[in-house]
Short mmCIF file of N, CA and C and ligand atoms in Angstrom, two decimals:
data_model
loop_
_atom_site.label_atom_id
_atom_site.label_comp_id
_atom_site.label_asym_id
_atom_site.label_seq_id
_atom_site.Cartn_x
_atom_site.Cartn_y
_atom_site.Cartn_z
N UNK A 1 -51.95 166.96 232.45
CA UNK A 1 -51.78 165.67 233.13
C UNK A 1 -53.13 164.95 233.24
N UNK A 2 -53.15 163.72 232.87
CA UNK A 2 -54.40 162.97 232.92
C UNK A 2 -54.48 162.17 234.22
N UNK A 3 -55.65 162.24 234.85
CA UNK A 3 -55.75 161.50 236.10
C UNK A 3 -56.28 160.09 235.85
N UNK A 4 -56.33 159.31 236.93
CA UNK A 4 -56.75 157.92 236.79
C UNK A 4 -58.16 157.78 236.25
N UNK A 5 -59.04 158.71 236.71
CA UNK A 5 -60.43 158.61 236.25
C UNK A 5 -60.54 158.84 234.75
N UNK A 6 -59.70 159.76 234.28
CA UNK A 6 -59.71 160.04 232.84
C UNK A 6 -59.20 158.82 232.07
N UNK A 7 -58.13 158.22 232.55
CA UNK A 7 -57.60 157.02 231.90
C UNK A 7 -58.64 155.90 231.92
N UNK A 8 -59.35 155.81 233.03
CA UNK A 8 -60.33 154.74 233.12
C UNK A 8 -61.52 155.02 232.17
N UNK A 9 -61.89 156.29 232.04
CA UNK A 9 -62.95 156.63 231.08
C UNK A 9 -62.52 156.25 229.66
N UNK A 10 -61.28 156.55 229.31
CA UNK A 10 -60.80 156.20 227.98
C UNK A 10 -60.82 154.69 227.76
N UNK A 11 -60.39 153.93 228.76
CA UNK A 11 -60.43 152.47 228.53
C UNK A 11 -61.86 151.97 228.46
N UNK A 12 -62.77 152.60 229.23
CA UNK A 12 -64.17 152.17 229.12
C UNK A 12 -64.71 152.43 227.72
N UNK A 13 -64.34 153.58 227.16
CA UNK A 13 -64.82 153.89 225.81
C UNK A 13 -64.22 152.90 224.80
N UNK A 14 -62.94 152.62 224.97
CA UNK A 14 -62.27 151.76 223.99
C UNK A 14 -62.75 150.31 224.03
N UNK A 15 -63.31 149.91 225.18
CA UNK A 15 -63.77 148.52 225.28
C UNK A 15 -65.30 148.45 225.39
N UNK A 16 -65.96 149.57 225.13
CA UNK A 16 -67.41 149.67 225.31
C UNK A 16 -68.18 148.70 224.41
N UNK A 17 -69.20 148.07 224.98
CA UNK A 17 -70.07 147.21 224.16
C UNK A 17 -71.54 147.60 224.40
N UNK A 18 -71.77 148.89 224.72
CA UNK A 18 -73.14 149.30 225.04
C UNK A 18 -74.08 149.30 223.84
N UNK A 19 -73.53 149.34 222.63
CA UNK A 19 -74.44 149.33 221.48
C UNK A 19 -73.85 148.51 220.34
N UNK A 20 -74.66 148.31 219.31
CA UNK A 20 -74.26 147.44 218.20
C UNK A 20 -73.06 147.94 217.42
N UNK A 21 -72.74 149.25 217.54
CA UNK A 21 -71.60 149.75 216.76
C UNK A 21 -70.29 149.10 217.21
N UNK A 22 -70.28 148.57 218.44
CA UNK A 22 -69.06 147.92 218.93
C UNK A 22 -68.77 146.64 218.13
N UNK A 23 -69.82 146.07 217.52
CA UNK A 23 -69.62 144.80 216.81
C UNK A 23 -68.89 144.98 215.49
N UNK A 24 -69.06 146.17 214.89
CA UNK A 24 -68.45 146.36 213.56
C UNK A 24 -67.22 147.26 213.59
N UNK A 25 -66.93 147.88 214.74
CA UNK A 25 -65.79 148.79 214.76
C UNK A 25 -64.45 148.04 214.76
N UNK A 26 -63.40 148.75 214.30
CA UNK A 26 -62.04 148.25 214.50
C UNK A 26 -61.52 148.83 215.81
N UNK A 27 -61.61 150.18 215.91
CA UNK A 27 -61.22 150.87 217.14
C UNK A 27 -62.29 151.88 217.51
N UNK A 28 -62.59 151.99 218.78
CA UNK A 28 -63.39 153.13 219.24
C UNK A 28 -62.46 154.34 219.22
N UNK A 29 -63.08 155.52 219.09
CA UNK A 29 -62.29 156.76 218.97
C UNK A 29 -62.73 157.73 220.06
N UNK A 30 -62.08 157.68 221.23
CA UNK A 30 -62.53 158.55 222.32
C UNK A 30 -62.36 160.04 222.03
N UNK A 31 -61.29 160.37 221.31
CA UNK A 31 -61.00 161.79 221.05
C UNK A 31 -59.61 162.10 221.56
N UNK A 32 -59.16 163.33 221.29
CA UNK A 32 -57.82 163.69 221.76
C UNK A 32 -57.71 165.19 221.99
N UNK A 33 -56.81 165.54 222.89
CA UNK A 33 -56.58 166.95 223.19
C UNK A 33 -56.27 167.10 224.67
N UNK A 34 -55.99 168.34 225.08
CA UNK A 34 -55.67 168.57 226.48
C UNK A 34 -56.88 168.37 227.39
N UNK A 35 -56.62 168.02 228.62
CA UNK A 35 -57.68 167.88 229.63
C UNK A 35 -57.18 168.54 230.92
N UNK A 36 -57.82 169.56 231.44
CA UNK A 36 -59.00 170.23 230.89
C UNK A 36 -58.63 171.06 229.66
N UNK A 37 -59.65 171.58 228.99
CA UNK A 37 -59.41 172.34 227.75
C UNK A 37 -60.55 173.34 227.55
N UNK A 38 -60.24 174.59 227.25
CA UNK A 38 -61.31 175.58 227.12
C UNK A 38 -62.22 175.36 225.91
N UNK A 39 -61.73 174.61 224.92
CA UNK A 39 -62.55 174.46 223.72
C UNK A 39 -62.65 172.99 223.32
N UNK A 40 -63.89 172.56 223.13
CA UNK A 40 -64.16 171.16 222.81
C UNK A 40 -64.92 171.12 221.49
N UNK A 41 -64.35 170.49 220.48
CA UNK A 41 -64.98 170.43 219.16
C UNK A 41 -65.56 169.03 218.98
N UNK A 42 -66.81 168.98 218.55
CA UNK A 42 -67.50 167.68 218.50
C UNK A 42 -68.10 167.42 217.12
N UNK A 43 -67.63 166.35 216.48
CA UNK A 43 -68.18 165.94 215.19
C UNK A 43 -69.30 164.92 215.39
N UNK A 44 -69.62 164.21 214.30
CA UNK A 44 -70.75 163.28 214.34
C UNK A 44 -70.31 161.88 214.79
N UNK A 45 -69.40 161.28 214.04
CA UNK A 45 -68.99 159.90 214.31
C UNK A 45 -67.70 159.64 213.55
N UNK A 46 -66.89 158.71 214.03
CA UNK A 46 -65.67 158.38 213.29
C UNK A 46 -66.00 157.84 211.91
N UNK A 47 -65.12 158.10 210.95
CA UNK A 47 -65.23 157.50 209.62
C UNK A 47 -64.22 156.36 209.51
N UNK A 48 -63.95 155.97 208.26
CA UNK A 48 -63.10 154.79 208.04
C UNK A 48 -61.68 154.96 208.61
N UNK A 49 -61.06 156.09 208.30
CA UNK A 49 -59.67 156.31 208.74
C UNK A 49 -59.60 156.40 210.27
N UNK A 50 -60.59 157.07 210.85
CA UNK A 50 -60.62 157.23 212.30
C UNK A 50 -60.78 155.86 212.97
N UNK A 51 -61.65 155.03 212.36
CA UNK A 51 -61.88 153.67 212.89
C UNK A 51 -60.59 152.84 212.82
N UNK A 52 -59.85 153.04 211.71
CA UNK A 52 -58.60 152.27 211.57
C UNK A 52 -57.55 152.71 212.58
N UNK A 53 -57.49 154.05 212.78
CA UNK A 53 -56.38 154.57 213.60
C UNK A 53 -56.74 154.83 215.06
N UNK A 54 -58.04 154.87 215.36
CA UNK A 54 -58.46 155.15 216.74
C UNK A 54 -58.26 156.60 217.14
N UNK A 55 -58.13 157.48 216.12
CA UNK A 55 -57.95 158.92 216.39
C UNK A 55 -59.00 159.72 215.64
N UNK A 56 -59.45 160.85 216.22
CA UNK A 56 -60.52 161.63 215.57
C UNK A 56 -59.99 162.48 214.41
N UNK A 57 -60.84 162.65 213.42
CA UNK A 57 -60.57 163.60 212.32
C UNK A 57 -59.17 163.42 211.73
N UNK A 58 -58.89 162.19 211.26
CA UNK A 58 -57.62 161.94 210.58
C UNK A 58 -57.84 161.62 209.10
N UNK A 59 -59.11 161.64 208.65
CA UNK A 59 -59.40 161.40 207.24
C UNK A 59 -59.56 162.72 206.49
N UNK A 60 -60.42 162.69 205.47
CA UNK A 60 -60.57 163.87 204.62
C UNK A 60 -61.11 165.08 205.39
N UNK A 61 -62.13 164.82 206.22
CA UNK A 61 -62.70 165.93 207.03
C UNK A 61 -61.63 166.48 207.97
N UNK A 62 -60.75 165.59 208.43
CA UNK A 62 -59.68 166.00 209.33
C UNK A 62 -58.69 166.93 208.64
N UNK A 63 -58.40 166.64 207.37
CA UNK A 63 -57.48 167.50 206.62
C UNK A 63 -58.07 168.90 206.52
N UNK A 64 -59.39 168.95 206.25
CA UNK A 64 -60.05 170.27 206.15
C UNK A 64 -60.05 170.95 207.53
N UNK A 65 -60.38 170.19 208.56
CA UNK A 65 -60.40 170.76 209.91
C UNK A 65 -59.01 171.32 210.27
N UNK A 66 -57.98 170.53 210.00
CA UNK A 66 -56.62 170.99 210.33
C UNK A 66 -56.30 172.30 209.62
N UNK A 67 -56.71 172.38 208.34
CA UNK A 67 -56.41 173.60 207.58
C UNK A 67 -57.12 174.81 208.19
N UNK A 68 -58.40 174.60 208.56
CA UNK A 68 -59.14 175.74 209.15
C UNK A 68 -58.57 176.13 210.50
N UNK A 69 -58.18 175.13 211.29
CA UNK A 69 -57.61 175.46 212.60
C UNK A 69 -56.31 176.25 212.40
N UNK A 70 -55.53 175.80 211.43
CA UNK A 70 -54.26 176.48 211.16
C UNK A 70 -54.50 177.91 210.69
N UNK A 71 -55.42 178.06 209.71
CA UNK A 71 -55.72 179.40 209.19
C UNK A 71 -56.23 180.32 210.28
N UNK A 72 -56.91 179.71 211.26
CA UNK A 72 -57.50 180.50 212.33
C UNK A 72 -56.49 180.77 213.45
N UNK A 73 -55.33 180.11 213.36
CA UNK A 73 -54.33 180.30 214.40
C UNK A 73 -54.67 179.56 215.69
N UNK A 74 -55.46 178.48 215.54
CA UNK A 74 -55.80 177.65 216.70
C UNK A 74 -55.03 176.33 216.58
N UNK A 75 -53.94 176.14 217.31
CA UNK A 75 -53.21 174.88 217.17
C UNK A 75 -54.09 173.67 217.51
N UNK A 76 -54.06 172.65 216.65
CA UNK A 76 -54.92 171.48 216.87
C UNK A 76 -54.68 170.86 218.24
N UNK A 77 -53.43 170.90 218.71
CA UNK A 77 -53.17 170.27 220.01
C UNK A 77 -53.60 171.13 221.19
N UNK A 78 -54.26 172.26 220.89
CA UNK A 78 -54.81 173.07 221.99
C UNK A 78 -56.33 173.00 222.07
N UNK A 79 -56.93 172.15 221.22
CA UNK A 79 -58.38 171.96 221.33
C UNK A 79 -58.64 170.47 221.56
N UNK A 80 -59.73 170.17 222.24
CA UNK A 80 -60.10 168.77 222.42
C UNK A 80 -61.07 168.42 221.30
N UNK A 81 -60.78 167.35 220.58
CA UNK A 81 -61.58 166.97 219.41
C UNK A 81 -62.19 165.59 219.63
N UNK A 82 -63.49 165.49 219.48
CA UNK A 82 -64.14 164.18 219.60
C UNK A 82 -65.39 164.16 218.71
N UNK A 83 -66.22 163.16 218.87
CA UNK A 83 -67.46 163.06 218.10
C UNK A 83 -68.58 162.62 219.04
N UNK A 84 -69.82 162.80 218.59
CA UNK A 84 -70.98 162.43 219.41
C UNK A 84 -70.95 160.93 219.73
N UNK A 85 -70.76 160.09 218.72
CA UNK A 85 -70.58 158.65 219.02
C UNK A 85 -69.14 158.27 218.72
N UNK A 86 -68.64 157.34 219.50
CA UNK A 86 -67.21 157.04 219.48
C UNK A 86 -66.85 155.89 218.54
N UNK A 87 -67.85 155.23 217.97
CA UNK A 87 -67.57 154.12 217.07
C UNK A 87 -68.16 154.39 215.70
N UNK A 88 -67.49 153.91 214.67
CA UNK A 88 -67.92 154.18 213.30
C UNK A 88 -69.20 153.43 212.95
N UNK A 89 -70.23 154.13 212.49
CA UNK A 89 -71.42 153.43 212.01
C UNK A 89 -71.11 152.78 210.66
N UNK A 90 -71.65 151.58 210.42
CA UNK A 90 -71.37 150.89 209.16
C UNK A 90 -71.67 151.80 207.97
N UNK A 91 -70.80 151.80 207.00
CA UNK A 91 -70.94 152.61 205.78
C UNK A 91 -71.17 154.09 206.07
N UNK A 92 -70.70 154.52 207.23
CA UNK A 92 -70.82 155.94 207.63
C UNK A 92 -72.26 156.45 207.67
N UNK A 93 -73.22 155.54 207.93
CA UNK A 93 -74.60 156.02 208.06
C UNK A 93 -74.70 156.91 209.30
N UNK A 94 -75.80 157.68 209.41
CA UNK A 94 -76.00 158.50 210.61
C UNK A 94 -76.16 157.59 211.83
N UNK A 95 -75.62 157.99 212.98
CA UNK A 95 -75.88 157.20 214.19
C UNK A 95 -77.37 157.19 214.52
N UNK A 96 -77.84 156.06 215.06
CA UNK A 96 -79.26 155.94 215.42
C UNK A 96 -79.48 156.46 216.84
N UNK A 97 -80.75 156.75 217.10
CA UNK A 97 -81.13 157.33 218.40
C UNK A 97 -80.60 156.53 219.59
N UNK A 98 -80.75 155.19 219.54
CA UNK A 98 -80.32 154.37 220.69
C UNK A 98 -78.79 154.34 220.80
N UNK A 99 -78.09 154.49 219.67
CA UNK A 99 -76.62 154.52 219.71
C UNK A 99 -76.15 155.84 220.35
N UNK A 100 -76.82 156.91 219.99
CA UNK A 100 -76.48 158.22 220.58
C UNK A 100 -76.73 158.16 222.08
N UNK A 101 -77.85 157.56 222.44
CA UNK A 101 -78.21 157.45 223.85
C UNK A 101 -77.17 156.61 224.60
N UNK A 102 -76.77 155.48 224.01
CA UNK A 102 -75.78 154.61 224.67
C UNK A 102 -74.45 155.33 224.87
N UNK A 103 -74.11 156.22 223.96
CA UNK A 103 -72.81 156.89 224.00
C UNK A 103 -72.87 158.19 224.82
N UNK A 104 -74.06 158.63 225.19
CA UNK A 104 -74.17 159.97 225.78
C UNK A 104 -73.49 160.05 227.16
N UNK A 105 -73.45 158.91 227.87
CA UNK A 105 -72.77 158.91 229.17
C UNK A 105 -71.27 159.17 229.00
N UNK A 106 -70.69 158.62 227.92
CA UNK A 106 -69.25 158.85 227.66
C UNK A 106 -69.01 160.34 227.40
N UNK A 107 -69.89 160.92 226.57
CA UNK A 107 -69.71 162.33 226.23
C UNK A 107 -69.86 163.21 227.47
N UNK A 108 -70.87 162.91 228.28
CA UNK A 108 -71.07 163.69 229.51
C UNK A 108 -69.86 163.60 230.43
N UNK A 109 -69.32 162.41 230.58
CA UNK A 109 -68.15 162.26 231.47
C UNK A 109 -66.93 162.97 230.88
N UNK A 110 -66.82 162.95 229.56
CA UNK A 110 -65.72 163.71 228.94
C UNK A 110 -65.87 165.20 229.24
N UNK A 111 -67.10 165.70 229.08
CA UNK A 111 -67.33 167.14 229.32
C UNK A 111 -66.99 167.47 230.78
N UNK A 112 -67.37 166.57 231.70
CA UNK A 112 -67.10 166.82 233.12
C UNK A 112 -65.59 166.94 233.39
N UNK A 113 -64.78 166.18 232.68
CA UNK A 113 -63.32 166.25 232.87
C UNK A 113 -62.72 167.43 232.11
N UNK A 114 -63.19 167.62 230.91
CA UNK A 114 -62.57 168.63 230.03
C UNK A 114 -62.94 170.05 230.47
N UNK A 115 -64.13 170.18 231.06
CA UNK A 115 -64.62 171.47 231.54
C UNK A 115 -64.45 172.59 230.51
N UNK A 116 -65.00 172.41 229.31
CA UNK A 116 -64.81 173.42 228.27
C UNK A 116 -65.59 174.70 228.58
N UNK A 117 -65.02 175.84 228.18
CA UNK A 117 -65.80 177.09 228.22
C UNK A 117 -66.71 177.14 227.01
N UNK A 118 -66.21 176.57 225.91
CA UNK A 118 -66.98 176.60 224.66
C UNK A 118 -67.04 175.21 224.05
N UNK A 119 -68.25 174.78 223.71
CA UNK A 119 -68.43 173.53 222.97
C UNK A 119 -68.77 173.91 221.53
N UNK A 120 -68.06 173.31 220.59
CA UNK A 120 -68.27 173.64 219.18
C UNK A 120 -68.78 172.39 218.45
N UNK A 121 -70.11 172.23 218.37
CA UNK A 121 -70.61 171.11 217.59
C UNK A 121 -70.38 171.41 216.11
N UNK A 122 -69.82 170.42 215.40
CA UNK A 122 -69.54 170.62 213.98
C UNK A 122 -70.58 169.89 213.15
N UNK A 123 -71.40 170.67 212.45
CA UNK A 123 -72.40 170.09 211.55
C UNK A 123 -73.77 169.97 212.18
N UNK A 124 -74.73 169.74 211.28
CA UNK A 124 -76.14 169.65 211.64
C UNK A 124 -76.40 168.60 212.71
N UNK A 125 -75.78 167.44 212.51
CA UNK A 125 -76.06 166.32 213.39
C UNK A 125 -75.58 166.60 214.83
N UNK A 126 -74.31 166.96 214.97
CA UNK A 126 -73.76 167.22 216.31
C UNK A 126 -74.48 168.40 216.96
N UNK A 127 -74.80 169.42 216.17
CA UNK A 127 -75.49 170.59 216.74
C UNK A 127 -76.84 170.16 217.31
N UNK A 128 -77.57 169.30 216.58
CA UNK A 128 -78.88 168.85 217.06
C UNK A 128 -78.76 168.11 218.39
N UNK A 129 -77.78 167.21 218.47
CA UNK A 129 -77.62 166.42 219.70
C UNK A 129 -77.20 167.33 220.87
N UNK A 130 -76.28 168.25 220.62
CA UNK A 130 -75.81 169.12 221.70
C UNK A 130 -76.92 170.09 222.13
N UNK A 131 -77.67 170.62 221.18
CA UNK A 131 -78.79 171.50 221.55
C UNK A 131 -79.76 170.74 222.44
N UNK A 132 -80.06 169.51 222.06
CA UNK A 132 -81.04 168.80 222.86
C UNK A 132 -80.44 168.43 224.23
N UNK A 133 -79.16 168.08 224.29
CA UNK A 133 -78.51 167.77 225.57
C UNK A 133 -78.58 168.96 226.54
N UNK A 134 -78.43 170.17 225.97
CA UNK A 134 -78.40 171.37 226.82
C UNK A 134 -79.76 172.08 226.88
N UNK A 135 -80.78 171.43 226.32
CA UNK A 135 -82.12 172.00 226.40
C UNK A 135 -82.26 173.33 225.67
N UNK A 136 -81.52 173.45 224.57
CA UNK A 136 -81.60 174.70 223.80
C UNK A 136 -82.45 174.42 222.57
N UNK A 137 -83.42 175.27 222.33
CA UNK A 137 -84.23 175.14 221.12
C UNK A 137 -83.33 175.49 219.95
N UNK A 138 -83.10 174.55 219.07
CA UNK A 138 -82.12 174.78 217.99
C UNK A 138 -82.72 175.40 216.76
N UNK A 139 -82.36 174.89 215.65
CA UNK A 139 -82.80 175.39 214.36
C UNK A 139 -81.89 174.75 213.34
N UNK A 140 -82.13 175.07 212.10
CA UNK A 140 -81.30 174.47 211.05
C UNK A 140 -79.86 174.95 211.19
N UNK A 141 -78.91 174.12 210.79
CA UNK A 141 -77.50 174.51 210.89
C UNK A 141 -77.24 175.79 210.09
N UNK A 142 -77.98 175.95 208.99
CA UNK A 142 -77.79 177.16 208.17
C UNK A 142 -78.22 178.41 208.94
N UNK A 143 -79.05 178.22 209.98
CA UNK A 143 -79.50 179.38 210.77
C UNK A 143 -78.66 179.57 212.04
N UNK A 144 -78.15 178.47 212.60
CA UNK A 144 -77.50 178.59 213.92
C UNK A 144 -75.98 178.67 213.85
N UNK A 145 -75.40 178.32 212.69
CA UNK A 145 -73.93 178.27 212.63
C UNK A 145 -73.33 179.67 212.85
N UNK A 146 -72.21 179.68 213.57
CA UNK A 146 -71.53 180.96 213.80
C UNK A 146 -72.23 181.85 214.82
N UNK A 147 -73.22 181.27 215.54
CA UNK A 147 -73.91 182.05 216.58
C UNK A 147 -73.64 181.43 217.95
N UNK A 148 -73.72 182.27 218.96
CA UNK A 148 -73.40 181.83 220.31
C UNK A 148 -74.67 181.51 221.11
N UNK A 149 -74.67 180.35 221.76
CA UNK A 149 -75.79 179.96 222.63
C UNK A 149 -75.20 179.67 224.01
N UNK A 150 -76.03 179.78 225.02
CA UNK A 150 -75.52 179.53 226.37
C UNK A 150 -76.25 178.36 227.01
N UNK A 151 -75.46 177.49 227.65
CA UNK A 151 -76.03 176.36 228.36
C UNK A 151 -75.35 176.25 229.71
N UNK A 152 -75.71 175.20 230.47
CA UNK A 152 -75.08 174.99 231.77
C UNK A 152 -74.74 173.52 231.90
N UNK A 153 -73.59 173.25 232.52
CA UNK A 153 -73.18 171.88 232.78
C UNK A 153 -72.66 171.83 234.21
N UNK A 154 -73.27 170.99 235.05
CA UNK A 154 -72.85 170.90 236.45
C UNK A 154 -72.81 172.27 237.12
N UNK A 155 -73.76 173.12 236.76
CA UNK A 155 -73.83 174.43 237.40
C UNK A 155 -72.89 175.48 236.80
N UNK A 156 -72.02 175.08 235.86
CA UNK A 156 -71.14 176.06 235.22
C UNK A 156 -71.69 176.46 233.86
N UNK A 157 -71.49 177.72 233.53
CA UNK A 157 -71.96 178.15 232.21
C UNK A 157 -71.05 177.57 231.13
N UNK A 158 -71.66 177.11 230.06
CA UNK A 158 -70.87 176.66 228.91
C UNK A 158 -71.48 177.30 227.67
N UNK A 159 -70.58 177.82 226.82
CA UNK A 159 -71.08 178.43 225.59
C UNK A 159 -71.11 177.37 224.48
N UNK A 160 -72.11 177.48 223.66
CA UNK A 160 -72.25 176.53 222.54
C UNK A 160 -72.14 177.34 221.25
N UNK A 161 -71.22 176.95 220.41
CA UNK A 161 -70.97 177.72 219.20
C UNK A 161 -70.93 176.76 217.99
N UNK A 162 -72.08 176.50 217.37
CA UNK A 162 -72.11 175.54 216.27
C UNK A 162 -71.43 176.09 215.01
N UNK A 163 -70.74 175.22 214.31
CA UNK A 163 -70.16 175.59 213.01
C UNK A 163 -70.57 174.53 211.99
N UNK A 164 -70.40 174.85 210.71
CA UNK A 164 -70.62 173.81 209.70
C UNK A 164 -69.59 172.69 209.90
N UNK A 165 -69.94 171.49 209.44
CA UNK A 165 -68.99 170.38 209.52
C UNK A 165 -67.91 170.58 208.44
N UNK A 166 -66.64 170.33 208.81
CA UNK A 166 -65.57 170.53 207.82
C UNK A 166 -65.79 169.76 206.51
N UNK A 167 -66.48 168.61 206.58
CA UNK A 167 -66.68 167.82 205.36
C UNK A 167 -67.57 168.53 204.35
N UNK A 168 -68.26 169.59 204.80
CA UNK A 168 -69.16 170.33 203.92
C UNK A 168 -68.39 170.88 202.71
N UNK A 169 -67.12 171.17 202.93
CA UNK A 169 -66.31 171.76 201.87
C UNK A 169 -66.17 170.78 200.69
N UNK A 170 -66.13 169.47 201.01
CA UNK A 170 -66.01 168.52 199.91
C UNK A 170 -67.37 168.26 199.27
N UNK A 171 -68.46 168.34 200.06
CA UNK A 171 -69.79 168.08 199.49
C UNK A 171 -70.39 169.32 198.85
N UNK A 172 -70.06 170.47 199.40
CA UNK A 172 -70.74 171.71 198.98
C UNK A 172 -69.75 172.88 199.02
N UNK A 173 -68.84 172.93 198.03
CA UNK A 173 -67.74 173.90 198.06
C UNK A 173 -68.16 175.36 198.31
N UNK A 174 -69.34 175.82 197.84
CA UNK A 174 -69.70 177.21 198.13
C UNK A 174 -69.78 177.52 199.62
N UNK A 175 -69.94 176.50 200.45
CA UNK A 175 -70.05 176.77 201.89
C UNK A 175 -68.69 176.98 202.55
N UNK A 176 -67.63 176.88 201.74
CA UNK A 176 -66.28 177.07 202.30
C UNK A 176 -66.14 178.42 203.01
N UNK A 177 -66.69 179.46 202.38
CA UNK A 177 -66.52 180.79 202.98
C UNK A 177 -67.36 180.92 204.27
N UNK A 178 -68.49 180.19 204.32
CA UNK A 178 -69.30 180.19 205.56
C UNK A 178 -68.50 179.54 206.69
N UNK A 179 -67.84 178.41 206.35
CA UNK A 179 -67.05 177.70 207.35
C UNK A 179 -65.87 178.57 207.81
N UNK A 180 -65.24 179.25 206.85
CA UNK A 180 -64.13 180.14 207.20
C UNK A 180 -64.62 181.24 208.13
N UNK A 181 -65.82 181.76 207.85
CA UNK A 181 -66.40 182.81 208.70
C UNK A 181 -66.67 182.28 210.11
N UNK A 182 -67.16 181.04 210.19
CA UNK A 182 -67.43 180.43 211.51
C UNK A 182 -66.14 180.35 212.33
N UNK A 183 -65.05 179.91 211.68
CA UNK A 183 -63.79 179.78 212.41
C UNK A 183 -63.23 181.14 212.80
N UNK A 184 -63.40 182.11 211.94
CA UNK A 184 -62.92 183.47 212.27
C UNK A 184 -63.69 184.01 213.48
N UNK A 185 -65.01 183.79 213.49
CA UNK A 185 -65.81 184.26 214.63
C UNK A 185 -65.45 183.50 215.90
N UNK A 186 -65.15 182.22 215.75
CA UNK A 186 -64.76 181.42 216.90
C UNK A 186 -63.47 181.99 217.52
N UNK A 187 -62.53 182.29 216.65
CA UNK A 187 -61.26 182.83 217.13
C UNK A 187 -61.49 184.15 217.87
N UNK A 188 -62.34 184.97 217.27
CA UNK A 188 -62.61 186.28 217.84
C UNK A 188 -63.26 186.12 219.23
N UNK A 189 -64.20 185.17 219.28
CA UNK A 189 -64.90 184.93 220.54
C UNK A 189 -63.94 184.42 221.61
N UNK A 190 -63.03 183.51 221.21
CA UNK A 190 -62.07 182.97 222.18
C UNK A 190 -61.14 184.05 222.70
N UNK A 191 -60.74 184.97 221.81
CA UNK A 191 -59.84 185.99 222.30
C UNK A 191 -60.59 186.92 223.26
N UNK A 192 -61.89 187.08 223.04
CA UNK A 192 -62.68 187.91 223.97
C UNK A 192 -62.79 187.25 225.34
N UNK A 193 -63.04 185.91 225.35
CA UNK A 193 -63.23 185.28 226.66
C UNK A 193 -61.89 185.08 227.39
N UNK A 194 -60.79 185.12 226.66
CA UNK A 194 -59.47 184.95 227.30
C UNK A 194 -58.91 186.24 227.84
N UNK A 195 -59.57 187.34 227.49
CA UNK A 195 -59.04 188.63 227.92
C UNK A 195 -59.07 188.80 229.41
N1 LIG B 1 -66.30 163.17 211.05
C1 LIG B 1 -66.61 163.23 212.34
O1 LIG B 1 -67.66 163.75 212.70
N2 LIG B 1 -65.74 162.71 213.24
C2 LIG B 1 -64.56 162.18 212.90
O2 LIG B 1 -63.78 161.76 213.78
C3 LIG B 1 -64.25 162.16 211.53
C4 LIG B 1 -65.13 162.65 210.63
#
C-alpha cells in the first residue's frame, strides 16, 4: 500500500524541473515495485523506451534484466527498479554531475520509503554514484561486481551489491556469464538474509 507521502514523491518526480533534463524528457521515470521492498535495483538513466512509457527498464536492457530476474527466480514485481536519474539524457549520454546532484534528493527519499535491505547498483555508473553516496571507497566495476559492501541509511544497515549493467550483454557478450554469476550470488545472498 502506498501512502500519501509516497504518492506525493512520485508526482514531484514526474513534474520535476530541477535540472535541464526536464526540458527534453517526454516522461520522467520514477521507478516501480513494492514499497517497502527488501531489494532495490538501480540503473543509470532512462533510455528512449523508458522515456516514452514512463516505466523503468522496458527497452532492450529491460528485456535482458527480465530474463536474468526470471532465470534467478526473482519475480520482477518483487523488486523495486529505478535509475540514478529519473529523466532521459539526450542521446543517452551519461548524466552530468549537476544532474545527478539535482536528482539525488529524489533517490534518497525513495530509499527512505522503500527501506531496502540490499541496494543493487547496476553498472559502473550507478555503482560509482551509490558508493560515493554511502561513503564507500569503490573500484572498477570489474573488481566490485558480485561483492557485498555495507553502508548505513538513517541509522539502518544497508547492503550494497553491485552487478554489471544488463546492457553489457549487448555491448560485450562475453560478460554474460559474469552477469549470470552476479544474479546467482544475489539470489544466494537474499536467501541467506531471509532465513
Ligand atoms: N538503463 C537504465 O539504467 N535504466 C533504465 O530505466 C533503462 C536502461
